Coordinates of C-alpha atoms and ligand atoms in Angstrom, one line a residue:
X1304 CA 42.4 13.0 13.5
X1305 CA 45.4 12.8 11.0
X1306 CA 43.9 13.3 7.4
X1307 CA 44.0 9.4 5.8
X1308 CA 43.0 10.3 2.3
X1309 CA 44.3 13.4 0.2
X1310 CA 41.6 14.8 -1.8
X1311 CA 43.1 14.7 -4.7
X1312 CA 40.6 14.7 -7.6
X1313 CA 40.9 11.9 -10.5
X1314 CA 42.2 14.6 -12.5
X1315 CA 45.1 15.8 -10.2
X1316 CA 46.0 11.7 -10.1
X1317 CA 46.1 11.3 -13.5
X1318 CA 48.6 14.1 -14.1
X1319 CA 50.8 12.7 -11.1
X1320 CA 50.8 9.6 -13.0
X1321 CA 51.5 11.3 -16.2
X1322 CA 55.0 12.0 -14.7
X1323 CA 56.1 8.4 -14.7
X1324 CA 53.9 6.4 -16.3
X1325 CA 54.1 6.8 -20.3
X1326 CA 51.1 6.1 -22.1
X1327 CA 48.0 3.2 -20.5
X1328 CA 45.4 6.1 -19.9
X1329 CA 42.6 3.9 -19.3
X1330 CA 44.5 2.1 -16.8
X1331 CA 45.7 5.9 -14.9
X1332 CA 41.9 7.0 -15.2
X1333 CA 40.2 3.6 -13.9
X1334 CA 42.8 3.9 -10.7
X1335 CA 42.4 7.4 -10.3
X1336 CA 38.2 6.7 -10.2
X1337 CA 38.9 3.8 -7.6
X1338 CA 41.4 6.3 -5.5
X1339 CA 38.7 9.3 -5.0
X1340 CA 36.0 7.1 -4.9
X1341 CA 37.6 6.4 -1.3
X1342 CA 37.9 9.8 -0.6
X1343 CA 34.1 10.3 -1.7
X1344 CA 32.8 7.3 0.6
X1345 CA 34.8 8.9 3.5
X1346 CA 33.2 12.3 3.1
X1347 CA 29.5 10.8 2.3
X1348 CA 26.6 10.6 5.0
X1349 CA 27.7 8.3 7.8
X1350 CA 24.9 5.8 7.0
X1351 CA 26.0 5.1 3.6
X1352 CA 29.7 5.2 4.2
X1353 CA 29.6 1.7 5.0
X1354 CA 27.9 0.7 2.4
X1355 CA 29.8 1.7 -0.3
X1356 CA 32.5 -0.9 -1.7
X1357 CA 35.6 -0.2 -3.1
X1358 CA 36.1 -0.5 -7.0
X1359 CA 38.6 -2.9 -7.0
X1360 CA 40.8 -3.3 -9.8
X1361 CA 41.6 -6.2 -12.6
X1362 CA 44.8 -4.9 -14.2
X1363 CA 44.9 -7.0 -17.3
X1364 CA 48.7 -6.7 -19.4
X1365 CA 51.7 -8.1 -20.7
X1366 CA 55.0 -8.4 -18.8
X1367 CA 56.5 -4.8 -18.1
X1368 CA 54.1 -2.4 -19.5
X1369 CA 53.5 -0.7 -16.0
X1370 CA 51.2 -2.7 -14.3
X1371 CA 53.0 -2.6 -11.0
X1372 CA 54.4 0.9 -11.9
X1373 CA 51.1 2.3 -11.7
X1374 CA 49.6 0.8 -8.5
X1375 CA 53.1 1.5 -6.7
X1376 CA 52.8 4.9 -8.1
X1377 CA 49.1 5.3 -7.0
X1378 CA 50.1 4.3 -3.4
X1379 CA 53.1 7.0 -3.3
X1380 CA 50.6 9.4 -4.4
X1381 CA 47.9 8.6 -2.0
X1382 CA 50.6 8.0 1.0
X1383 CA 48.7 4.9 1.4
X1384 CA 49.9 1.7 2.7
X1385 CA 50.8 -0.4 0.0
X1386 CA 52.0 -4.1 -0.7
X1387 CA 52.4 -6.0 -3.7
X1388 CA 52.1 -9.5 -3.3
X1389 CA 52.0 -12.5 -5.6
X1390 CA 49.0 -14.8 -5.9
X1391 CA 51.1 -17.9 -6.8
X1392 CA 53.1 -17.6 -3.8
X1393 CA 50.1 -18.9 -1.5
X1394 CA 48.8 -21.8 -0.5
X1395 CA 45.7 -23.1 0.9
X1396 CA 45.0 -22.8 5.0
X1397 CA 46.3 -25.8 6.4
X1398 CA 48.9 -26.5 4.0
X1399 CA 52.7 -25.6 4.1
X1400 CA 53.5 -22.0 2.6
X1401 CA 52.0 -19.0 3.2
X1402 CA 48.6 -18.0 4.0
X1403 CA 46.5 -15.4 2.3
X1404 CA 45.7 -13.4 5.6
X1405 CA 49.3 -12.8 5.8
X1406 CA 48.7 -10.0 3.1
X1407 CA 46.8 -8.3 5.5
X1408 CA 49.8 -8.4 8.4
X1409 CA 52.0 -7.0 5.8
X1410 CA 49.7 -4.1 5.3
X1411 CA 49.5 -3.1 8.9
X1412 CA 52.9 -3.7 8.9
X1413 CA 54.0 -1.3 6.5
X1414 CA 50.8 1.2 7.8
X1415 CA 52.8 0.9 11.1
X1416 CA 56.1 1.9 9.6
X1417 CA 54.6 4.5 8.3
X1418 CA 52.1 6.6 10.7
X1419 CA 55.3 5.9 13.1
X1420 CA 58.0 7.5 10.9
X1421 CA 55.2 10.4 10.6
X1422 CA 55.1 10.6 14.0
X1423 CA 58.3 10.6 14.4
X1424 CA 59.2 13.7 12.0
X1425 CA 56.5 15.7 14.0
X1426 CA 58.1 15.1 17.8
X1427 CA 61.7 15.6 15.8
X1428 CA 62.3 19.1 17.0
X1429 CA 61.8 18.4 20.3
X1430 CA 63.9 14.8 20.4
X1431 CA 66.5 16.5 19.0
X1432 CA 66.7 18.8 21.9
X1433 CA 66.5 16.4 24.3
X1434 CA 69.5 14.3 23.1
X1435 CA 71.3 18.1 23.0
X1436 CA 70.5 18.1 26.7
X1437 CA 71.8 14.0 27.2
X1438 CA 74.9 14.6 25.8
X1439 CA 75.5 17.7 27.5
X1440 CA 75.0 16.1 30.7
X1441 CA 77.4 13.5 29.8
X1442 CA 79.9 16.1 28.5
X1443 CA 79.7 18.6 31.5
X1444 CA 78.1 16.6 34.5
X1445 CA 76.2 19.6 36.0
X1446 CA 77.4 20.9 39.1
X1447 CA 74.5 19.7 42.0
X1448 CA 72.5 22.5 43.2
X1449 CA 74.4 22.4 46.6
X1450 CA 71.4 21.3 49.5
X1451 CA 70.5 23.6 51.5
X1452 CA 72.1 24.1 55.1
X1453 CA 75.2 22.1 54.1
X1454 CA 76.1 25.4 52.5
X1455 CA 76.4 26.7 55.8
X1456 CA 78.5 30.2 56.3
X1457 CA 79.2 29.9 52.7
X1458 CA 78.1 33.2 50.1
X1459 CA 74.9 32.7 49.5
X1460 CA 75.1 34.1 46.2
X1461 CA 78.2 31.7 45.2
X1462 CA 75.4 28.7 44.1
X1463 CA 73.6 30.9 42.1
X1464 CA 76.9 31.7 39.8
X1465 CA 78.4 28.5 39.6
X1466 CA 74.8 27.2 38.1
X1467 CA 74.6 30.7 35.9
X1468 CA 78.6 29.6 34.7
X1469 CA 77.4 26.0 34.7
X1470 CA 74.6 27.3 32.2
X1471 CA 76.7 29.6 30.1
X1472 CA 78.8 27.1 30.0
X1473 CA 76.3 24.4 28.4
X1474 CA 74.9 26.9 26.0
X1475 CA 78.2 27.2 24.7
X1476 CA 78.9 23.6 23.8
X1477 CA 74.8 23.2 22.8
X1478 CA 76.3 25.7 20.4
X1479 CA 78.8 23.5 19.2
X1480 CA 77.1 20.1 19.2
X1481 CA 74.9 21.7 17.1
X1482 CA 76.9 22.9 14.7
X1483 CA 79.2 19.6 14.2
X1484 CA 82.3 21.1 15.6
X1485 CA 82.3 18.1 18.5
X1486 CA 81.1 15.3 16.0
X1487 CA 84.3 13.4 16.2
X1488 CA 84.7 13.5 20.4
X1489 CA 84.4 10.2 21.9
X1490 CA 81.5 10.0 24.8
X1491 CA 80.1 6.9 27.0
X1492 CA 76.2 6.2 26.4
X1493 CA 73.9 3.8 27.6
X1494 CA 72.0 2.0 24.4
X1495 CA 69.1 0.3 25.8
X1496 CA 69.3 -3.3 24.3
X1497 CA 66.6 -5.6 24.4
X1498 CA 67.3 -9.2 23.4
X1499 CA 64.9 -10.7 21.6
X1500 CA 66.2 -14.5 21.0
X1501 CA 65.5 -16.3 17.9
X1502 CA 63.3 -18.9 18.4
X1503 CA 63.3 -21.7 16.2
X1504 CA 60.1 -23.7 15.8
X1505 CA 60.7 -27.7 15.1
X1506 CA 58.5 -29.5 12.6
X1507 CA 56.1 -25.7 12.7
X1508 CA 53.2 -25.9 12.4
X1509 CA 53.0 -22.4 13.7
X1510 CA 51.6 -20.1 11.6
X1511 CA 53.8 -16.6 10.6
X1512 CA 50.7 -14.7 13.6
X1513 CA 51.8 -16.7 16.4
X1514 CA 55.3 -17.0 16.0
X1515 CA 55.2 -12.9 16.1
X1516 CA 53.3 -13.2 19.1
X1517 CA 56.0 -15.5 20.5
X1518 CA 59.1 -13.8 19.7
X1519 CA 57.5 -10.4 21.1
X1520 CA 56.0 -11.7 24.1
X1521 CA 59.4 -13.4 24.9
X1522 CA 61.1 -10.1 23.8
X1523 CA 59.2 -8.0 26.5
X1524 CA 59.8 -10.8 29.4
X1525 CA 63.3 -9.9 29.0
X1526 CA 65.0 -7.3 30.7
X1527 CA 65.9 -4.4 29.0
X1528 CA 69.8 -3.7 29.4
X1529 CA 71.7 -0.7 29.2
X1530 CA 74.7 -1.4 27.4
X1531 CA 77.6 1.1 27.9
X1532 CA 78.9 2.0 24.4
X1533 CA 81.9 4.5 23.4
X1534 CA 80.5 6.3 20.5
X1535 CA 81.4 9.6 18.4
X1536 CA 79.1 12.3 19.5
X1537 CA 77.8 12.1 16.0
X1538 CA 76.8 8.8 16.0
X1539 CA 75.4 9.4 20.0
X1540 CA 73.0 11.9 18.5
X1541 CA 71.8 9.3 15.8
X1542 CA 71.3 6.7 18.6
X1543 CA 69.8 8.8 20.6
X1544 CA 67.6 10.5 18.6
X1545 CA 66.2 7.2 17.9
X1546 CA 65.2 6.1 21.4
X1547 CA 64.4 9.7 22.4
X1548 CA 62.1 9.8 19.3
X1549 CA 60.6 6.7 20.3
X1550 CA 60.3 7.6 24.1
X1551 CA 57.8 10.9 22.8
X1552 CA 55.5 8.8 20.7
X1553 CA 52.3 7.3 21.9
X1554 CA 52.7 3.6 20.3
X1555 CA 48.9 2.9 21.3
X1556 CA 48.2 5.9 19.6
X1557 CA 50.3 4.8 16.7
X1558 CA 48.9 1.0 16.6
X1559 CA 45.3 2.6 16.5
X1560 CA 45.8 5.1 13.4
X1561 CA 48.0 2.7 11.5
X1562 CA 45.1 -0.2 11.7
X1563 CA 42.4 2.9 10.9
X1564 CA 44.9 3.9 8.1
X1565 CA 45.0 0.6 6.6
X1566 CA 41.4 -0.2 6.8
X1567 CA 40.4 3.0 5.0
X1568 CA 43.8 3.7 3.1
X1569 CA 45.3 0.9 2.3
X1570 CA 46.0 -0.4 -0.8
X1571 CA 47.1 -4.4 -1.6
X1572 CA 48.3 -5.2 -5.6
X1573 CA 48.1 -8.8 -5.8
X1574 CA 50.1 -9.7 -8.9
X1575 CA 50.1 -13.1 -11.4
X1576 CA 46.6 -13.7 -10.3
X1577 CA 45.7 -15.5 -13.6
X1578 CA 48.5 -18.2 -12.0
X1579 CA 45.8 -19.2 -9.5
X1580 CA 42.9 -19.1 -12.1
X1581 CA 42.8 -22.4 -14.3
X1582 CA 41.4 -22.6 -17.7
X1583 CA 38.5 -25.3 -17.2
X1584 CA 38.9 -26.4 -20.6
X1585 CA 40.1 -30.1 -20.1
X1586 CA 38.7 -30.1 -16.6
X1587 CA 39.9 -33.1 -15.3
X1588 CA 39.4 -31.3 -12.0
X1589 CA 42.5 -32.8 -10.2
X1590 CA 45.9 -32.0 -9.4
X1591 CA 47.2 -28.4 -8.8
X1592 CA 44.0 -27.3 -9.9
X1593 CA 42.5 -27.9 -6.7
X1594 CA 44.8 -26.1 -5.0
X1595 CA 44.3 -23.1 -6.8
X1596 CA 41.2 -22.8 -6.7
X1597 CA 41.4 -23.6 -2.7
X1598 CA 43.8 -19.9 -3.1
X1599 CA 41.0 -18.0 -4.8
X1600 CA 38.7 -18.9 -2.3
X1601 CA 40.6 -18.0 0.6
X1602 CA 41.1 -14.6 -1.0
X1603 CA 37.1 -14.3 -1.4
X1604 CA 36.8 -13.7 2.4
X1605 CA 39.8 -11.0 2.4
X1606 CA 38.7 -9.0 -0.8
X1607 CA 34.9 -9.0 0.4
X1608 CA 36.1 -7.9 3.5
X1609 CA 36.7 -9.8 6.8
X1610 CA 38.7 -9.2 10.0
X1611 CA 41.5 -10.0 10.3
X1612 CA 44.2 -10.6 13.3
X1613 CA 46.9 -8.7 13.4
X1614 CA 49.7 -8.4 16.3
X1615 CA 48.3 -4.8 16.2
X1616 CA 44.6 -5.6 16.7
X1617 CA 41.8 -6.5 14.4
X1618 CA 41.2 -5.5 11.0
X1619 CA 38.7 -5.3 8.8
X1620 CA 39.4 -5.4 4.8
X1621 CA 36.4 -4.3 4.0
X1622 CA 37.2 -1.0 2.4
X1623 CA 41.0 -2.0 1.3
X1624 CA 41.3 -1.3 -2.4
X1625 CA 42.8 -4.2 -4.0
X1626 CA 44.0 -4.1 -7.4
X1627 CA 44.9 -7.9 -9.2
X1628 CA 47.1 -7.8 -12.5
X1629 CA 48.1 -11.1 -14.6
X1630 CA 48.9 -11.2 -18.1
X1631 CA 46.3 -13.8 -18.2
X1632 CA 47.7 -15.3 -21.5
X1633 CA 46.8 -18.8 -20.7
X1634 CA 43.9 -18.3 -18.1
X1635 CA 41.0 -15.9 -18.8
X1636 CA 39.7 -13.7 -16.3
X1637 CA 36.6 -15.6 -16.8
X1638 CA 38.6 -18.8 -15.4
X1639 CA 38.5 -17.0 -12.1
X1640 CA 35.7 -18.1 -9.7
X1641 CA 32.6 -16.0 -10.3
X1642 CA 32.5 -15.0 -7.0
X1643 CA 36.0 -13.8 -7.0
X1644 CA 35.3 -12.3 -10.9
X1645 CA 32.8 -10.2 -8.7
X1646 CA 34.8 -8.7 -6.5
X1647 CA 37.0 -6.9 -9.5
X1648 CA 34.3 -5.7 -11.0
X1649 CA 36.9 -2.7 -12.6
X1650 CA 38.8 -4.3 -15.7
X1651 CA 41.6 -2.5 -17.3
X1652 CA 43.7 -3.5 -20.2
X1653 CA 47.3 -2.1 -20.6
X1654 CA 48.3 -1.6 -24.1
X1655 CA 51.8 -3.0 -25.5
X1656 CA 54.2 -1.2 -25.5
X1657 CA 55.5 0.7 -29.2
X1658 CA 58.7 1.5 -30.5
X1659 CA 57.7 5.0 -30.2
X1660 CA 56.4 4.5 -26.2
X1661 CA 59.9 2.8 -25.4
X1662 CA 61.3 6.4 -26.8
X1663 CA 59.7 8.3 -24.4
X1664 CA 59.8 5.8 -21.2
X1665 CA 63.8 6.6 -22.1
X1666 CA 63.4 10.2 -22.1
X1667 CA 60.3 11.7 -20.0
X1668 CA 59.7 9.6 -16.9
X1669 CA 60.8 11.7 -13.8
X1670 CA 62.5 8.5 -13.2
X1671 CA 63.5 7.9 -16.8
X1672 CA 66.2 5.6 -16.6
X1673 CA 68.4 8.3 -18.8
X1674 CA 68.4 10.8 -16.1
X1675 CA 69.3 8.2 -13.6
X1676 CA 72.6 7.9 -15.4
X1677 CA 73.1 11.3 -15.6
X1678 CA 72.9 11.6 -11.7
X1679 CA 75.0 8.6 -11.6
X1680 CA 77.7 10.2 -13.5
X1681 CA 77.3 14.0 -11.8
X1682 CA 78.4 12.3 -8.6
X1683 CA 81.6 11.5 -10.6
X1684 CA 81.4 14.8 -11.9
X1685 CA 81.1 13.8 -15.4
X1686 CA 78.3 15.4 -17.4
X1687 CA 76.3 13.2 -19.9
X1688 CA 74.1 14.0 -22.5
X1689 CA 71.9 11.4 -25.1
X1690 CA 71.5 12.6 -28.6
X1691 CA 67.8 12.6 -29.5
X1692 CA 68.3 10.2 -32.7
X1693 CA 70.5 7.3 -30.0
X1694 CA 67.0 7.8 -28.0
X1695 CA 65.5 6.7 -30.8
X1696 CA 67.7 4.3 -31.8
X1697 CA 67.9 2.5 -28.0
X1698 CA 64.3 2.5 -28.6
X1699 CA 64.2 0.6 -32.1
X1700 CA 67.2 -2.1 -30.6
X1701 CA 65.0 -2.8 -27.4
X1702 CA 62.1 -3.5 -29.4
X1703 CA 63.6 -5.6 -32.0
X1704 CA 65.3 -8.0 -29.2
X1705 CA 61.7 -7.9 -27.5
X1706 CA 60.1 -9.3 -30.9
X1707 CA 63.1 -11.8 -31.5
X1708 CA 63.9 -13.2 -27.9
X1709 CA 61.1 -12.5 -25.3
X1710 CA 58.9 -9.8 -25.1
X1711 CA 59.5 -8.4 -21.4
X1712 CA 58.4 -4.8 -22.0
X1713 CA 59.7 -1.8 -21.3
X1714 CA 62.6 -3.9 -18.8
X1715 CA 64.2 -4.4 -22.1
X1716 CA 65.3 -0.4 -21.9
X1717 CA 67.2 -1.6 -18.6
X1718 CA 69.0 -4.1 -19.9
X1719 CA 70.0 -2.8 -23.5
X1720 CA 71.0 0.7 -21.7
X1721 CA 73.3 -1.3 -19.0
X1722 CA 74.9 -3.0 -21.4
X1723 CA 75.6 0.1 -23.6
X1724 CA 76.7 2.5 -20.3
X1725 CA 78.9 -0.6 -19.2
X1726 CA 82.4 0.4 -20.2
X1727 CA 81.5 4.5 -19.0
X1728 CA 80.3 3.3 -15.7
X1729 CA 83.7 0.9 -15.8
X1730 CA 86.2 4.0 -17.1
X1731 CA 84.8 6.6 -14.8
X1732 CA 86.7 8.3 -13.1
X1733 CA 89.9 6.4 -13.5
X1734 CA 90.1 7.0 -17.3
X1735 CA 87.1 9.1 -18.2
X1736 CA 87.8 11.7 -15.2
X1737 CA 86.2 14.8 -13.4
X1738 CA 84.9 17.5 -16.0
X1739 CA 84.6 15.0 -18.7
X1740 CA 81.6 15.4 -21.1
X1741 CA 80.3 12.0 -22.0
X1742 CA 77.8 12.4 -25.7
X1743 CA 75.9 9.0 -26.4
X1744 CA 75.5 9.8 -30.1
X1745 CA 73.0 6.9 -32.7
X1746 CA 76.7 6.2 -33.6
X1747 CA 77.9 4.9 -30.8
X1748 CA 74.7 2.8 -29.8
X1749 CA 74.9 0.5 -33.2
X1750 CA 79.1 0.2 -32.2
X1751 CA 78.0 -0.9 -28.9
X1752 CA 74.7 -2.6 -29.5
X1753 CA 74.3 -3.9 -33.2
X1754 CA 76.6 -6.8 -33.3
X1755 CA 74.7 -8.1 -30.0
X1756 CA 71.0 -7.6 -31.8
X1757 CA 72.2 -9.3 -35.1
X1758 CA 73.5 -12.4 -33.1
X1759 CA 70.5 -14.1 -31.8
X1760 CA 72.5 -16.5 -29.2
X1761 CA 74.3 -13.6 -27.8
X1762 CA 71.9 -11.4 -27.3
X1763 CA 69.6 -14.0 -25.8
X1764 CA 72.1 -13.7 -22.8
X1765 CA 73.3 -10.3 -22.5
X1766 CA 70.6 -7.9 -23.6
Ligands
ATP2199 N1 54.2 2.6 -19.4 C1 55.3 2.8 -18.8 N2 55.9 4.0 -18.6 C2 57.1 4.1 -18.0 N3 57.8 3.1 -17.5 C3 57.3 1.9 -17.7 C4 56.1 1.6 -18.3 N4 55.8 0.3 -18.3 C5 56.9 -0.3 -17.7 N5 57.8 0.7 -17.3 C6 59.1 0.4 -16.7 O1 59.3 -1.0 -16.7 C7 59.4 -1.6 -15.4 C8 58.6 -2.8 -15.3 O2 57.2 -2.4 -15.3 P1 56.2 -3.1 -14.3 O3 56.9 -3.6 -13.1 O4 55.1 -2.1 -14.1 O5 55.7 -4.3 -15.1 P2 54.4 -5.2 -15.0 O6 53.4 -4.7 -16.0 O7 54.0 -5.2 -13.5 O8 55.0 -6.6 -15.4 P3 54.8 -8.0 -14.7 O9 53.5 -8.6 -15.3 O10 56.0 -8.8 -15.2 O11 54.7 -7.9 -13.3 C9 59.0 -0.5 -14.4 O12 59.9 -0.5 -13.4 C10 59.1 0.8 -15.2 O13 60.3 1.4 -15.0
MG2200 MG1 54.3 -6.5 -12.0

């Protein structure tokens, strides 16, 4: 069995996080808890394994102080199936929209995608020599091995060398496929199509399960066809590689993992929850309310664990770690139903954001939107550096627009650092060429910036 859970200790998580996530400790050590926790339940006595729930999370926050960051960050780190999906998006079973299970399809989904791609690395060496050999054949169509008896007075020994030349021969041009020297050559292949049609459903009633049951079963009743395509031997091997890949892996096998990958693995972030809680205060109890509350107890069955059909097989949600977030500036997490309230029983509040955080979000992330630019730019060959005090400076304009338009976090750094880089990114290379050395010094960021920050109704647009 495939290892489904690093054993990474809370610790070891933490300092992963620390890498891209500035500042929300509580948050990193809470989801660090809830991610070995999993790892503790799989490697405790069989009898209590299935006892043990999952900690699931209530991420409680403000727009853009990480919230989604850190869970999609968790999920990277744990090479765990992850989705993010958003309460407010569902609706009730039975009504039009989509229906909470469907959380739990995208999850095996996405575990598919992903035990597949892993299986597909491991069975790459060997794919890859197997296209070698297709394209040789189609390159040098070996001489038969003449039968015997038809060779008749002929040297008996004159078979043998035209299959040793034959060999020599296709060692030679393995020699340069593999090397790229043939890339550009132009060879026949077959591509195996198979046509799935699109099937439109009138007036649907058909829920997102059986339509993917329809379009595959339809997809298999048709015949498969071999299309003849003239392709570059590069682009042969890509095609190839694909369906050779695909002919060495076991998709049972695959189905099987990625179902016992979810189940034990997975991880769902179901964002804007506090949309679907309503504050009871003037409980007139009609209206959207209902509705919402119809949402939160469709999830019940899901986060206490239930199975689940999937065109995979069944699954059971039981030990999925779900983590909700909302800003919850309206509703309270106490709005939620109790029973739902008891299923997050982990509650972790992420801090605003300072002046001083936005400084280092700039800076230290290995993501940090600074160093993004500068890769940007080194594909232009154009080297950029950011003086400490514009750092600082980016960080003071973000947070002043934050307090005077909207407070959207630390997205503000995107849009006030687009809007300065915008005439570079425009000038490079045609004015600003190879070899250049852009400096973003305090000074330039108040001739770029300040005029926008001081004008209220401008910067309410652009930054
Ligand atoms: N603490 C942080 N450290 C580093 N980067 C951050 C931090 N908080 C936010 N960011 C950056 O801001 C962006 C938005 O953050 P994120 O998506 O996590 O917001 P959120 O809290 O989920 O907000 P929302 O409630 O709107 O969904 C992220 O892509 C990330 O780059
Ligand atoms: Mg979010």
């Amino acid at each position: 069995m495939t290892e489904l859970l690093k054993d990474l200790t809370p610790r070891q998580i933490v300092a992963e996080l620390d890498q891209y996530i500035i500042g929300q400790h509580d948050a990193k050590r809470n989801v660090a808890i809830a991610l070995r926790n999993r790892w503790r339940r799989m490697n405790s006595p069989a009898d209590m394994q299935h006892e043990i729930t999952p900690n699931n999370i209530l991420m409680i926050g403000a727009t853009g102080v990480g919230k989604t960051e850190i869970a999609r960050r968790l999920a990277k780190i744990a090479d765990a199936p992850f989705i993010k999906v958003e309460a407010s998006k569902f609706t009730e079973v039975g009504y039009v929209g989509r229906d909470v299970e469907s959380m739990v399809r995208d999850l095996v989904e996405q575990s598919v995608n992903m035990v597949r791609s892993a299986k597909k690395e491991a069975v790459q060496v060997r794919a890859q020599q197997l296209v070698e050999d297709a394209i040789l054949d189609i390159l040098i169509p070996s001489v038969k091995p003449v039968p015997n008896g038809q060779v008749g007075f002929e040297n008996e020994n004159k078979g043998d060398s035209d299959a040793e030349l034959n060999e020599r021969t296709r060692e030679r041009f393995r020699e340069k496929i593999r090397n790229g020297e043939m890339d550009d050559r132009k060879i026949d292949i077959d591509v195996q199509q198979s046509q799935t049609p699109n099937i439109g459903v009138m007036g649907g009633s058909v829920d997102d399960l059986s339509m993917m049951n329809i379009q595959e079963m339809i997809g298999n009743m048709m015949p498969k066809r071999g299309k003849k395509r003239k392709v570059t031997i590069a682009e042969a091997r890509t095609i190839l590689l694909e369906e050779e890949a695909a002919k060495l892996i076991d998709m049972d096998e695959v189905k099987e993992e990625a179902i016992r990958k979810a189940e034990d693995a997975g991880i769902i972030f179901i964002d804007e929850i506090d949309k679907v809680a309503s504050a009871r205060s003037g409980n007139g109890g009609g209206g959207p309310d209902v509705s919402r509350e119809g949402v939160q107890r469709d999830l019940l069955p899901i986060v206490e664990g239930s199975a689940v059909n999937t065109k995979y097989g069944v699954i059971h949600t039981d030990h999925i770690l779900f983590i909700a977030a909302g800003a919850f500036h309206v509703a309270k997490p106490s709005d939620l139903i109790p029973e739902l309230q008891g299923r997050f029983p982990i509650r972790v509040e992420l801090q605003s954001l300072s002046e001083d955080d936005f400084y280092h979000i700039l800076k230290e992330p290995r993501n940090a939107l600074t160093k993004q630019y500068v890769a940007m730019l080194e594909a232009e060959e154009v080297g950029l550096t950011f003086d400490d005090d514009a750092l600082r400076e980016l960080a003071r304009i973000a947070f002043e627009v934050n307090g005077e338009v909207e407070n959207i976090g630390a997205r503000r750094l995107q849009t006030v650092l687009s809007h300065l880089m915008n005439d570079f990114m425009f000038d490079i290379p045609d004015v600003i060429g190879a070899n250049a050395h852009v400096v973003v010094t305090k000074d330039l960021v108040n001739e770029k910036l300040n005029g926008l920050v001081k004008n209220r109704d401008l910067s309410q647009f652009i930054l």
